[in-house]
Structure formats: C-alpha cells, structure tokens
Amino acid sequence: EQLSRALAGNGLLALGTLLLVLLLTLRSGYDSAVVMATLPLAALGGVVGLRVLGLYTPQPLDLLTMIGFVMLLAMVISNGVLLVAETRHAEAAGRSLDEAIELALRERLRPITLGALTGVVGALPLAVSPGPAAAIYRGLAAVTCGGVLLSLLLTVVLVPALLRLPQAMRSLRLRRHPHPSMADASLVDAH
C-alpha cells in the first residue's frame, strides 16, 4: 500500500511537471489542456491492453505495470504536441484554422503513426513471449501496446475537434446573438 501511494504521488508529480513543460513549450493554457486531454485515452488504452492480455494469461497490477502507465503518458503526449504545434505554426503563417488542422494532419500523421507502431511492435514480443522471464515485463508491454494504439486512433480525432471548439463556440454565440452588443451583454449577464 505504501508503494502504491508513493507511485500515485510520483504520477501526480509527473503530470504536474508535464503540464508545466507543456505550458512553457506551447505558451497557451488551452493548447496545453488539449494535449493533456489525450492522457485519459492513453490510460484507457492501457487498461484495454491489460484486459486483452488477461484473456490469455492473468496479469496482476504490479509495479512494472504501474510504471508502464507513467511511461505511457510521456510517450503519448508527443503526438498531441506535434499536432497542436504544427497547427499553430500553420495558423501563424496565415492559414485558417481548418486549413491549419488539415495541413498538420497531413504533415504529422505519418511520423506519429510510424512512431506509435514502432513502440507497439517493439513491446509486442514482451507481451506475448512465453516463459517466466517474460512474465515480468508482460504487463508493462500490454499497457504500452494498448495505450499507444488507442491513443493514436483517438488523438487524431480528439485534438482537431478540441482545437476547433473555441471557434465553434464563438460561431454558436454569434448565431444566437447576431449583434455584437447583444453577445457582449449576454456574456456580462452570464458572469
């Protein structure tokens, strides 16, 4: 139990450090939050990976498996950073948000996919290898494979959607209140 608490504390410290690095790198609280939103997807993928492994062989939630979740967060965060940074770079070059997102996906999807598949292919032998020696790393490998694959699939959908969200909210607000003074008045009333 003490080990679990220490690992949970280290996980929270890692998340806080990661958020600080994202804020310094992306220079935007919203963009950092968009990237951090990919983390639950990675954790869900890690759980799915463990469940799939559990269909074939029982896997306890041991220390290496928990370390696998922490490592997974660091591996997955780079995909979101690449998409957000490329989108903002294209916007700074004068493209509209939709064009910038399309360009970012076109430019970064291949490297993101290749990086994810490399991680999965590298960890897969550990997850499926028979024998007692391989059992030590099986949970870590299952978490890595499941987390990287699911987050890859969902990140390319979630990140662009979240990047479009503020613009969609503004558009919706303007449709409800076509006159800027009415929209401003409704914002003042809401607060």
Coordinates of N, CA, C and O in Angstrom, one line a residue:
E1 N 0.8 -1.2 0.0 CA 0.0 0.0 0.0 C 0.9 1.3 0.0 O 0.6 2.2 -0.7
Q2 N 2.0 1.2 0.8 CA 2.9 2.4 0.8 C 3.5 2.6 -0.6 O 3.6 3.7 -1.0
L3 N 3.8 1.5 -1.3 CA 4.4 1.6 -2.6 C 3.4 2.2 -3.6 O 3.7 3.1 -4.4
S4 N 2.1 1.8 -3.4 CA 1.1 2.4 -4.3 C 0.9 3.9 -4.1 O 0.7 4.6 -5.0
R5 N 0.9 4.3 -2.8 CA 0.8 5.7 -2.5 C 2.0 6.5 -3.1 O 1.8 7.6 -3.6
A6 N 3.2 5.9 -2.9 CA 4.4 6.6 -3.5 C 4.3 6.7 -5.0 O 4.6 7.7 -5.6
L7 N 3.8 5.6 -5.6 CA 3.7 5.7 -7.1 C 2.7 6.7 -7.5 O 2.8 7.4 -8.5
A8 N 1.5 6.7 -6.8 CA 0.5 7.7 -7.1 C 1.0 9.1 -7.0 O 0.8 10.0 -7.8
G9 N 1.8 9.3 -5.9 CA 2.4 10.7 -5.7 C 3.3 11.0 -6.8 O 3.4 12.2 -7.3
N10 N 4.1 10.0 -7.2 CA 5.1 10.3 -8.3 C 4.3 10.5 -9.6 O 4.8 11.3 -10.5
G11 N 3.2 9.8 -9.8 CA 2.4 10.0 -11.0 C 1.8 11.4 -11.1 O 1.8 12.1 -12.1
L12 N 1.4 11.9 -9.9 CA 0.8 13.3 -9.9 C 1.9 14.3 -10.1 O 1.7 15.3 -10.8
L13 N 3.1 14.0 -9.5 CA 4.3 14.9 -9.8 C 4.6 14.9 -11.3 O 4.9 16.0 -11.8
A14 N 4.6 13.7 -11.9 CA 4.9 13.6 -13.3 C 3.9 14.4 -14.1 O 4.3 15.1 -15.1
L15 N 2.6 14.3 -13.8 CA 1.6 15.1 -14.5 C 1.8 16.6 -14.3 O 1.6 17.3 -15.3
G16 N 2.1 17.0 -13.1 CA 2.3 18.4 -12.9 C 3.5 18.9 -13.7 O 3.5 20.0 -14.3
T17 N 4.6 18.2 -13.7 CA 5.8 18.6 -14.4 C 5.5 18.6 -15.9 O 5.9 19.5 -16.6
L18 N 4.7 17.6 -16.4 CA 4.3 17.5 -17.8 C 3.5 18.8 -18.2 O 3.8 19.4 -19.2
L19 N 2.6 19.1 -17.3 CA 1.8 20.3 -17.6 C 2.6 21.6 -17.7 O 2.4 22.4 -18.6
L20 N 3.5 21.7 -16.8 CA 4.4 22.9 -16.7 C 5.3 22.9 -18.0 O 5.4 24.0 -18.6
V21 N 5.8 21.8 -18.4 CA 6.6 21.7 -19.7 C 5.7 22.1 -20.9 O 6.2 22.8 -21.8
L22 N 4.5 21.6 -20.9 CA 3.6 22.0 -22.0 C 3.3 23.4 -22.0 O 3.3 24.1 -23.1
L23 N 3.0 24.0 -20.9 CA 2.8 25.5 -20.8 C 4.0 26.3 -21.3 O 3.8 27.3 -22.0
L24 N 5.2 25.8 -21.0 CA 6.4 26.6 -21.4 C 6.6 26.3 -22.9 O 7.0 27.2 -23.6
T25 N 6.3 25.2 -23.4 CA 6.5 24.8 -24.8 C 5.5 25.4 -25.7 O 5.8 26.1 -26.7
L26 N 4.2 25.2 -25.4 CA 3.1 25.7 -26.3 C 2.7 27.1 -26.0 O 2.0 27.7 -26.8
R27 N 3.0 27.7 -24.8 CA 2.7 29.1 -24.5 C 1.2 29.4 -24.5 O 0.8 30.5 -24.9
S28 N 0.4 28.3 -24.2 CA -1.0 28.5 -24.2 C -1.6 27.5 -23.2 O -1.4 26.3 -23.4
G29 N -2.4 28.0 -22.3 CA -3.1 27.2 -21.4 C -4.1 26.2 -22.1 O -4.2 25.1 -21.8
Y30 N -4.8 26.8 -23.1 CA -5.8 26.0 -23.8 C -5.1 24.9 -24.6 O -5.6 23.7 -24.6
D31 N -4.1 25.2 -25.3 CA -3.4 24.2 -26.1 C -2.8 23.1 -25.2 O -2.8 22.0 -25.6
S32 N -2.3 23.5 -24.1 CA -1.7 22.5 -23.1 C -2.9 21.6 -22.6 O -2.7 20.4 -22.5
A33 N -4.0 22.2 -22.4 CA -5.2 21.4 -21.9 C -5.6 20.4 -23.0 O -6.0 19.3 -22.7
V34 N -5.6 20.9 -24.3 CA -5.9 20.0 -25.4 C -5.0 18.8 -25.4 O -5.4 17.6 -25.6
V35 N -3.7 19.0 -25.3 CA -2.7 17.9 -25.3 C -2.9 17.0 -24.1 O -2.9 15.8 -24.2
M36 N -3.2 17.6 -22.9 CA -3.4 16.8 -21.7 C -4.7 16.0 -21.8 O -4.8 14.9 -21.2
A37 N -5.6 16.4 -22.6 CA -6.9 15.6 -22.8 C -6.6 14.3 -23.5 O -7.5 13.4 -23.4
T38 N -5.5 14.1 -24.1 CA -5.1 12.8 -24.7 C -4.7 11.8 -23.7 O -4.7 10.6 -24.0
L39 N -4.4 12.2 -22.5 CA -3.9 11.3 -21.5 C -4.9 10.3 -21.0 O -4.6 9.1 -20.9
P40 N -6.1 10.7 -20.7 CA -7.1 9.6 -20.4 C -7.3 8.6 -21.4 O -7.6 7.4 -21.1
L41 N -7.2 9.0 -22.7 CA -7.3 8.0 -23.8 C -6.2 7.0 -23.7 O -6.4 5.8 -23.9
A42 N -5.0 7.5 -23.4 CA -3.8 6.6 -23.3 C -4.1 5.6 -22.1 O -3.8 4.4 -22.2
A43 N -4.5 6.1 -21.0 CA -4.8 5.3 -19.8 C -5.9 4.2 -20.1 O -5.7 3.1 -19.7
L44 N -6.9 4.7 -20.8 CA -8.0 3.7 -21.2 C -7.4 2.6 -22.1 O -7.7 1.5 -22.0
G45 N -6.6 3.0 -23.0 CA -5.9 2.0 -23.9 C -5.0 1.1 -23.1 O -5.0 -0.1 -23.4
G46 N -4.3 1.6 -22.1 CA -3.5 0.7 -21.3 C -4.4 -0.3 -20.5 O -4.0 -1.5 -20.4
V47 N -5.5 0.1 -20.0 CA -6.5 -0.8 -19.3 C -7.0 -1.8 -20.3 O -7.1 -3.0 -20.0
V48 N -7.3 -1.4 -21.5 CA -7.8 -2.3 -22.6 C -6.7 -3.3 -22.9 O -7.0 -4.5 -23.0
G49 N -5.5 -2.9 -23.0 CA -4.3 -3.8 -23.3 C -4.2 -4.8 -22.2 O -4.0 -6.0 -22.4
L50 N -4.3 -4.4 -20.9 CA -4.3 -5.3 -19.8 C -5.4 -6.3 -19.8 O -5.2 -7.5 -19.5
R51 N -6.6 -5.9 -20.2 CA -7.8 -6.7 -20.3 C -7.6 -7.8 -21.4 O -7.9 -9.0 -21.2
V52 N -7.1 -7.4 -22.5 CA -6.9 -8.3 -23.6 C -5.8 -9.3 -23.2 O -6.0 -10.6 -23.4
L53 N -4.8 -8.9 -22.5 CA -3.7 -9.8 -22.0 C -4.4 -10.8 -21.0 O -4.0 -12.0 -21.0
G54 N -5.2 -10.3 -20.2 CA -5.9 -11.1 -19.1 C -6.8 -12.2 -19.7 O -7.1 -13.2 -19.0
L55 N -7.2 -12.1 -21.0 CA -7.9 -13.1 -21.6 C -7.1 -14.4 -21.8 O -7.6 -15.5 -21.9
Y56 N -5.8 -14.2 -22.0 CA -4.9 -15.3 -22.3 C -4.1 -15.7 -21.0 O -3.8 -16.9 -20.9
T57 N -3.7 -14.8 -20.2 CA -2.9 -15.1 -19.0 C -3.2 -14.1 -18.0 O -3.3 -12.9 -18.3
P58 N -3.3 -14.5 -16.7 CA -3.6 -13.5 -15.7 C -2.5 -12.5 -15.5 O -1.3 -12.9 -15.5
Q59 N -2.8 -11.2 -15.3 CA -1.7 -10.2 -15.1 C -2.1 -9.3 -14.0 O -3.1 -8.6 -14.0
P60 N -1.3 -9.4 -12.9 CA -1.6 -8.5 -11.7 C -1.1 -7.1 -12.0 O -0.3 -6.9 -12.9
L61 N -1.7 -6.2 -11.3 CA -1.3 -4.8 -11.4 C -0.1 -4.6 -10.5 O -0.2 -4.1 -9.4
D62 N 1.1 -5.0 -11.1 CA 2.3 -4.9 -10.3 C 3.1 -3.6 -10.5 O 2.6 -2.8 -11.3
L63 N 4.2 -3.5 -9.9 CA 5.0 -2.3 -10.0 C 5.4 -1.9 -11.4 O 5.2 -0.8 -11.9
L64 N 5.9 -2.9 -12.2 CA 6.2 -2.6 -13.6 C 5.0 -2.2 -14.5 O 5.2 -1.4 -15.3
T65 N 3.9 -2.8 -14.2 CA 2.7 -2.4 -14.9 C 2.3 -1.0 -14.6 O 2.0 -0.2 -15.5
M66 N 2.4 -0.6 -13.4 CA 2.1 0.8 -13.0 C 3.1 1.8 -13.6 O 2.8 2.9 -14.0
I67 N 4.4 1.4 -13.6 CA 5.4 2.2 -14.2 C 5.1 2.3 -15.7 O 5.3 3.3 -16.3
G68 N 4.6 1.2 -16.3 CA 4.2 1.3 -17.7 C 3.1 2.4 -18.0 O 3.2 3.1 -19.0
F69 N 2.2 2.6 -17.1 CA 1.2 3.7 -17.2 C 1.9 5.0 -17.2 O 1.6 5.9 -18.0
V70 N 2.9 5.2 -16.3 CA 3.6 6.5 -16.2 C 4.4 6.7 -17.5 O 4.4 7.8 -18.1
M71 N 5.1 5.7 -18.0 CA 5.8 5.8 -19.2 C 4.9 6.1 -20.4 O 5.3 6.9 -21.3
L72 N 3.8 5.5 -20.4 CA 2.8 5.6 -21.5 C 2.4 7.1 -21.6 O 2.3 7.6 -22.8
L73 N 2.2 7.8 -20.5 CA 1.8 9.2 -20.6 C 2.8 10.0 -21.3 O 2.5 10.9 -22.1
A74 N 4.1 9.8 -21.0 CA 5.1 10.5 -21.6 C 5.2 10.2 -23.1 O 5.5 11.1 -24.0
M75 N 5.0 9.0 -23.5 CA 5.1 8.6 -24.9 C 4.0 9.2 -25.7 O 4.2 9.6 -26.9
V76 N 2.8 9.2 -25.1 CA 1.6 9.6 -25.9 C 1.5 11.1 -26.0 O 1.0 11.6 -27.0
I77 N 2.0 11.9 -25.1 CA 1.9 13.3 -25.1 C 2.5 13.9 -26.3 O 2.0 15.0 -26.8
S78 N 3.6 13.3 -26.8 CA 4.2 13.9 -28.0 C 3.3 14.0 -29.2 O 3.5 14.9 -30.0
N79 N 2.4 13.0 -29.4 CA 1.5 13.0 -30.5 C 0.7 14.3 -30.5 O 0.5 15.0 -31.5
G80 N 0.1 14.6 -29.4 CA -0.7 15.8 -29.3 C 0.1 17.1 -29.5 O -0.4 18.0 -30.1
V81 N 1.3 17.1 -28.9 CA 2.2 18.3 -29.1 C 2.5 18.5 -30.5 O 2.4 19.6 -31.0
L82 N 2.8 17.4 -31.3 CA 3.1 17.6 -32.7 C 2.0 18.2 -33.5 O 2.1 19.1 -34.3
L83 N 0.7 17.7 -33.2 CA -0.4 18.2 -33.9 C -0.7 19.6 -33.6 O -1.0 20.5 -34.5
V84 N -0.7 19.9 -32.3 CA -1.0 21.3 -31.9 C 0.0 22.3 -32.4 O -0.3 23.4 -32.9
A85 N 1.3 22.0 -32.2 CA 2.4 22.9 -32.7 C 2.3 23.1 -34.2 O 2.5 24.2 -34.6
E86 N 2.1 22.0 -34.9 CA 2.1 22.2 -36.4 C 0.8 23.0 -36.8 O 0.9 23.8 -37.7
T87 N -0.3 22.8 -36.1 CA -1.5 23.6 -36.4 C -1.2 25.1 -36.1 O -1.6 26.0 -37.0
R88 N -0.7 25.4 -35.0 CA -0.4 26.8 -34.6 C 0.6 27.4 -35.5 O 0.5 28.6 -35.9
H89 N 1.6 26.7 -36.0 CA 2.6 27.2 -36.9 C 2.0 27.5 -38.2 O 2.3 28.6 -38.8
A90 N 1.1 26.7 -38.7 CA 0.4 27.0 -40.0 C -0.6 28.2 -39.8 O -0.7 29.0 -40.8
E91 N -1.2 28.3 -38.7 CA -2.1 29.5 -38.5 C -1.2 30.7 -38.4 O -1.6 31.8 -39.0
A92 N -0.1 30.7 -37.8 CA 0.8 31.9 -37.8 C 1.3 32.2 -39.2 O 1.6 33.4 -39.4
A93 N 1.3 31.3 -40.1 CA 1.7 31.5 -41.5 C 0.6 32.1 -42.3 O 0.7 32.3 -43.5
G94 N -0.6 32.2 -41.7 CA -1.7 32.9 -42.4 C -2.8 31.9 -42.8 O -3.8 32.4 -43.5
R95 N -2.8 30.7 -42.5 CA -3.8 29.8 -42.9 C -5.0 29.8 -41.9 O -4.8 30.2 -40.7
S96 N -6.2 29.5 -42.4 CA -7.3 29.4 -41.5 C -7.2 28.2 -40.6 O -6.3 27.3 -40.8
L97 N -7.9 28.2 -39.5 CA -7.8 27.1 -38.5 C -8.1 25.7 -39.2 O -7.3 24.8 -39.0
D98 N -9.1 25.6 -40.0 CA -9.4 24.4 -40.7 C -8.3 23.9 -41.6 O -7.9 22.8 -41.7
E99 N -7.7 24.9 -42.4 CA -6.6 24.6 -43.3 C -5.4 24.2 -42.5 O -4.7 23.3 -42.8
A100 N -5.2 24.9 -41.3 CA -4.0 24.5 -40.5 C -4.1 23.1 -39.9 O -3.1 22.4 -39.9
I101 N -5.3 22.8 -39.5 CA -5.5 21.4 -38.9 C -5.3 20.4 -40.0 O -4.7 19.3 -39.8
E102 N -5.9 20.6 -41.2 CA -5.7 19.7 -42.3 C -4.2 19.5 -42.7 O -3.8 18.4 -42.9
L103 N -3.5 20.6 -42.7 CA -2.1 20.6 -43.0 C -1.3 19.8 -41.9 O -0.5 19.0 -42.2
A104 N -1.7 20.1 -40.7 CA -1.0 19.4 -39.6 C -1.2 17.9 -39.6 O -0.3 17.1 -39.4
L105 N -2.4 17.5 -39.9 CA -2.7 16.1 -40.0 C -2.0 15.5 -41.2 O -1.4 14.4 -41.1
R106 N -1.9 16.2 -42.3 CA -1.3 15.7 -43.5 C 0.3 15.6 -43.2 O 0.9 14.6 -43.6
E107 N 0.8 16.5 -42.6 CA 2.3 16.6 -42.3 C 2.7 15.7 -41.2 O 3.8 15.1 -41.2
R108 N 1.9 15.5 -40.2 CA 2.4 14.8 -38.9 C 1.8 13.4 -38.7 O 2.3 12.7 -37.9
L109 N 0.7 13.1 -39.5 CA 0.1 11.8 -39.3 C 1.0 10.6 -39.5 O 1.1 9.7 -38.8
R110 N 1.8 10.7 -40.6 CA 2.7 9.6 -40.9 C 3.8 9.4 -39.8 O 4.0 8.3 -39.3
P111 N 4.5 10.5 -39.4 CA 5.5 10.3 -38.3 C 4.9 9.8 -37.0 O 5.5 9.0 -36.3
I112 N 3.7 10.4 -36.7 CA 3.0 9.9 -35.5 C 2.7 8.5 -35.5 O 2.9 7.7 -34.6
T113 N 2.1 8.0 -36.7 CA 1.8 6.6 -36.9 C 3.0 5.7 -36.8 O 3.0 4.7 -36.2
L114 N 4.0 6.1 -37.5 CA 5.2 5.3 -37.5 C 5.9 5.2 -36.1 O 6.3 4.1 -35.7
G115 N 5.9 6.3 -35.4 CA 6.4 6.3 -34.0 C 5.6 5.4 -33.1 O 6.1 4.6 -32.3
A116 N 4.3 5.4 -33.3 CA 3.4 4.6 -32.4 C 3.5 3.1 -32.8 O 3.7 2.3 -31.9
L117 N 3.6 2.8 -34.1 CA 3.7 1.4 -34.5 C 5.1 0.9 -34.1 O 5.2 -0.3 -33.7
T118 N 6.1 1.7 -34.1 CA 7.4 1.2 -33.7 C 7.4 0.9 -32.2 O 7.9 -0.2 -31.8
G119 N 6.7 1.7 -31.4 CA 6.6 1.4 -30.0 C 5.8 0.1 -29.7 O 6.2 -0.7 -28.9
V120 N 4.7 -0.1 -30.5 CA 3.9 -1.3 -30.3 C 4.6 -2.5 -30.8 O 4.6 -3.5 -30.1
V121 N 5.3 -2.4 -32.0 CA 6.0 -3.6 -32.5 C 7.2 -4.0 -31.5 O 7.5 -5.1 -31.3
G122 N 7.8 -2.9 -31.0 CA 8.9 -3.2 -30.0 C 8.4 -3.8 -28.7 O 9.1 -4.7 -28.1
A123 N 7.2 -3.5 -28.3 CA 6.7 -4.0 -27.0 C 5.9 -5.3 -27.1 O 5.8 -6.1 -26.2
L124 N 5.4 -5.6 -28.3 CA 4.5 -6.7 -28.5 C 5.2 -8.1 -28.2 O 4.6 -8.9 -27.6
P125 N 6.5 -8.3 -28.6 CA 7.1 -9.5 -28.2 C 7.2 -9.8 -26.7 O 7.0 -10.9 -26.2
L126 N 7.3 -8.7 -25.9 CA 7.3 -8.8 -24.5 C 6.0 -9.3 -24.0 O 5.9 -10.0 -23.0
A127 N 4.9 -8.8 -24.6 CA 3.6 -9.1 -24.2 C 3.2 -10.5 -24.5 O 2.4 -11.1 -23.8
V128 N 3.7 -11.1 -25.6 CA 3.2 -12.4 -26.0 C 4.3 -13.5 -25.8 O 4.0 -14.7 -26.0
S129 N 5.5 -13.2 -25.4 CA 6.5 -14.2 -25.2 C 6.1 -15.1 -24.0 O 5.7 -14.7 -23.0
P130 N 6.3 -16.4 -24.2 CA 6.0 -17.4 -23.2 C 7.2 -17.4 -22.2 O 8.3 -17.0 -22.5
G131 N 7.0 -18.0 -21.0 CA 8.1 -18.2 -20.1 C 8.0 -17.3 -18.9 O 7.4 -16.2 -19.0
P132 N 8.7 -17.8 -17.8 CA 8.6 -17.0 -16.6 C 9.4 -15.7 -16.7 O 9.1 -14.7 -16.0
A133 N 10.5 -15.6 -17.4 CA 11.3 -14.4 -17.5 C 10.5 -13.3 -18.2 O 10.5 -12.1 -17.8
A134 N 9.7 -13.7 -19.3 CA 8.9 -12.7 -20.0 C 7.7 -12.2 -19.2 O 7.2 -11.1 -19.4
A135 N 7.3 -13.0 -18.2 CA 6.1 -12.6 -17.4 C 6.4 -11.3 -16.6 O 5.4 -10.6 -16.3
I136 N 7.6 -11.0 -16.3 CA 8.0 -9.8 -15.5 C 7.5 -8.6 -16.3 O 7.0 -7.6 -15.7
Y137 N 7.7 -8.6 -17.6 CA 7.5 -7.4 -18.4 C 6.2 -7.4 -19.2 O 5.9 -6.5 -19.9
R138 N 5.4 -8.5 -19.0 CA 4.2 -8.6 -19.8 C 3.2 -7.5 -19.6 O 2.6 -7.0 -20.5
G139 N 3.0 -7.1 -18.3 CA 2.0 -6.1 -18.0 C 2.5 -4.7 -18.6 O 1.7 -4.0 -19.2
L140 N 3.7 -4.4 -18.4 CA 4.3 -3.2 -19.0 C 4.1 -3.1 -20.5 O 3.7 -2.1 -21.1
A141 N 4.3 -4.2 -21.2 CA 4.2 -4.3 -22.6 C 2.7 -4.2 -23.0 O 2.4 -3.5 -24.0
A142 N 1.8 -4.8 -22.3 CA 0.4 -4.8 -22.6 C -0.1 -3.3 -22.5 O -0.9 -2.8 -23.3
V143 N 0.3 -2.7 -21.4 CA -0.1 -1.3 -21.2 C 0.4 -0.4 -22.3 O -0.3 0.5 -22.9
T144 N 1.7 -0.6 -22.7 CA 2.3 0.2 -23.8 C 1.5 0.0 -25.1 O 1.1 0.9 -25.8
C145 N 1.3 -1.3 -25.5 CA 0.7 -1.6 -26.8 C -0.7 -1.0 -26.8 O -1.1 -0.3 -27.8
G146 N -1.5 -1.3 -25.8 CA -2.9 -0.9 -25.8 C -3.0 0.6 -25.7 O -3.8 1.2 -26.5
G147 N -2.2 1.2 -24.9 CA -2.3 2.7 -24.7 C -1.9 3.5 -25.9 O -2.5 4.4 -26.4
V148 N -0.8 3.0 -26.6 CA -0.3 3.7 -27.7 C -1.3 3.6 -28.9 O -1.6 4.5 -29.6
L149 N -1.8 2.4 -29.1 CA -2.7 2.1 -30.2 C -4.0 2.9 -30.1 O -4.4 3.6 -31.0
L150 N -4.6 2.8 -28.9 CA -5.9 3.5 -28.7 C -5.7 5.0 -28.8 O -6.5 5.8 -29.4
S151 N -4.7 5.5 -28.1 CA -4.5 7.0 -28.1 C -4.1 7.5 -29.5 O -4.5 8.6 -29.9
L152 N -3.4 6.7 -30.3 CA -3.2 7.1 -31.7 C -4.5 7.3 -32.5 O -4.7 8.3 -33.1
L153 N -5.4 6.3 -32.4 CA -6.6 6.4 -33.1 C -7.5 7.5 -32.6 O -8.1 8.2 -33.4
L154 N -7.5 7.8 -31.3 CA -8.4 8.8 -30.8 C -7.8 10.2 -30.8 O -8.5 11.2 -30.9
T155 N -6.5 10.3 -30.7 CA -5.8 11.6 -30.7 C -6.0 12.3 -32.0 O -6.2 13.5 -32.0
V156 N -6.0 11.6 -33.2 CA -6.2 12.3 -34.4 C -7.6 12.8 -34.6 O -7.8 13.6 -35.5
V157 N -8.5 12.3 -33.8 CA -9.9 12.8 -33.8 C -10.1 13.9 -32.8 O -10.6 14.9 -33.0
L158 N -9.6 13.6 -31.5 CA -9.9 14.5 -30.4 C -9.2 15.8 -30.5 O -9.8 16.9 -30.3
V159 N -7.9 15.8 -30.8 CA -7.1 17.0 -30.9 C -7.7 18.0 -31.9 O -7.9 19.2 -31.5
P160 N -7.9 17.6 -33.1 CA -8.5 18.6 -34.1 C -9.9 19.1 -33.6 O -10.2 20.3 -33.7
A161 N -10.7 18.2 -33.0 CA -12.0 18.6 -32.5 C -11.9 19.7 -31.4 O -12.6 20.7 -31.4
L162 N -11.0 19.4 -30.5 CA -10.8 20.4 -29.4 C -10.2 21.7 -29.9 O -10.5 22.8 -29.3
L163 N -9.3 21.6 -30.9 CA -8.8 22.9 -31.4 C -9.8 23.7 -32.1 O -9.8 24.9 -32.1
R164 N -10.9 23.0 -32.7 CA -12.0 23.8 -33.3 C -13.0 24.2 -32.3 O -13.8 25.1 -32.7
L165 N -13.0 23.7 -31.1 CA -14.1 24.0 -30.1 C -14.2 25.5 -29.9 O -15.4 26.0 -29.9
P166 N -13.2 26.3 -29.5 CA -13.4 27.7 -29.3 C -14.1 28.5 -30.4 O -15.0 29.3 -30.3
Q167 N -13.6 28.1 -31.7 CA -14.2 28.8 -32.8 C -15.7 28.4 -33.0 O -16.5 29.2 -33.3
A168 N -16.0 27.1 -32.8 CA -17.4 26.7 -32.9 C -18.2 27.3 -31.8 O -19.4 27.7 -32.1
M169 N -17.7 27.5 -30.6 CA -18.5 28.2 -29.5 C -18.7 29.7 -29.9 O -19.8 30.2 -29.7
R170 N -17.7 30.3 -30.4 CA -17.9 31.7 -30.9 C -19.0 31.8 -32.0 O -19.8 32.7 -32.0
S171 N -18.9 30.9 -32.9 CA -19.8 30.9 -34.0 C -21.3 30.6 -33.5 O -22.2 31.3 -34.0
L172 N -21.4 29.7 -32.6 CA -22.7 29.4 -32.0 C -23.2 30.7 -31.2 O -24.4 31.0 -31.4
R173 N -22.4 31.3 -30.5 CA -22.8 32.5 -29.7 C -23.2 33.6 -30.7 O -24.2 34.3 -30.5
L174 N -22.5 33.8 -31.8 CA -22.9 34.8 -32.8 C -24.2 34.5 -33.5 O -24.9 35.4 -33.9
R175 N -24.5 33.2 -33.7 CA -25.7 32.8 -34.3 C -26.9 33.1 -33.4 O -28.0 33.5 -33.8
R176 N -26.7 32.9 -32.1 CA -27.7 33.2 -31.1 C -27.9 34.7 -31.0 O -29.1 35.1 -30.8
H177 N -26.9 35.4 -31.0 CA -26.9 36.9 -30.8 C -26.2 37.5 -32.0 O -25.0 37.8 -31.9
P178 N -26.9 37.8 -33.1 CA -26.2 38.3 -34.3 C -25.5 39.7 -34.1 O -24.6 40.0 -34.8
H179 N -26.0 40.4 -33.1 CA -25.4 41.8 -32.9 C -24.4 41.6 -31.8 O -24.6 41.1 -30.7
P180 N -23.1 42.1 -32.1 CA -22.1 42.0 -31.1 C -22.4 42.6 -29.7 O -22.0 42.0 -28.7
S181 N -23.2 43.7 -29.7 CA -23.5 44.2 -28.4 C -24.4 43.3 -27.6 O -24.3 43.2 -26.4
M182 N -25.3 42.5 -28.3 CA -26.1 41.6 -27.6 C -25.3 40.4 -27.1 O -25.5 39.9 -26.0
A183 N -24.3 39.9 -27.8 CA -23.5 38.8 -27.4 C -22.7 39.3 -26.2 O -22.5 38.5 -25.2
D184 N -22.1 40.5 -26.2 CA -21.4 41.0 -25.1 C -22.3 41.1 -23.9 O -21.8 40.8 -22.7
A185 N -23.5 41.6 -24.0 CA -24.4 41.7 -22.9 C -24.7 40.4 -22.3 O -24.8 40.2 -21.1
S186 N -24.9 39.4 -23.2 CA -25.2 38.0 -22.6 C -24.0 37.5 -21.9 O -24.2 36.7 -20.9
L187 N -22.8 37.8 -22.3 CA -21.6 37.3 -21.6 C -21.5 38.0 -20.2 O -21.2 37.4 -19.2
V188 N -21.8 39.3 -20.2 CA -21.8 40.0 -18.9 C -22.8 39.4 -17.9 O -22.6 39.2 -16.8
D189 N -24.1 39.1 -18.5 CA -25.1 38.6 -17.7 C -24.8 37.2 -17.1 O -25.1 36.8 -16.0
A190 N -24.0 36.4 -17.9 CA -23.7 35.1 -17.5 C -22.7 35.1 -16.4 O -22.6 34.2 -15.6
H191 N -21.9 36.1 -16.3 CA -20.9 36.2 -15.2 C -21.4 37.0 -14.1 O -21.4 37.1 -13.1

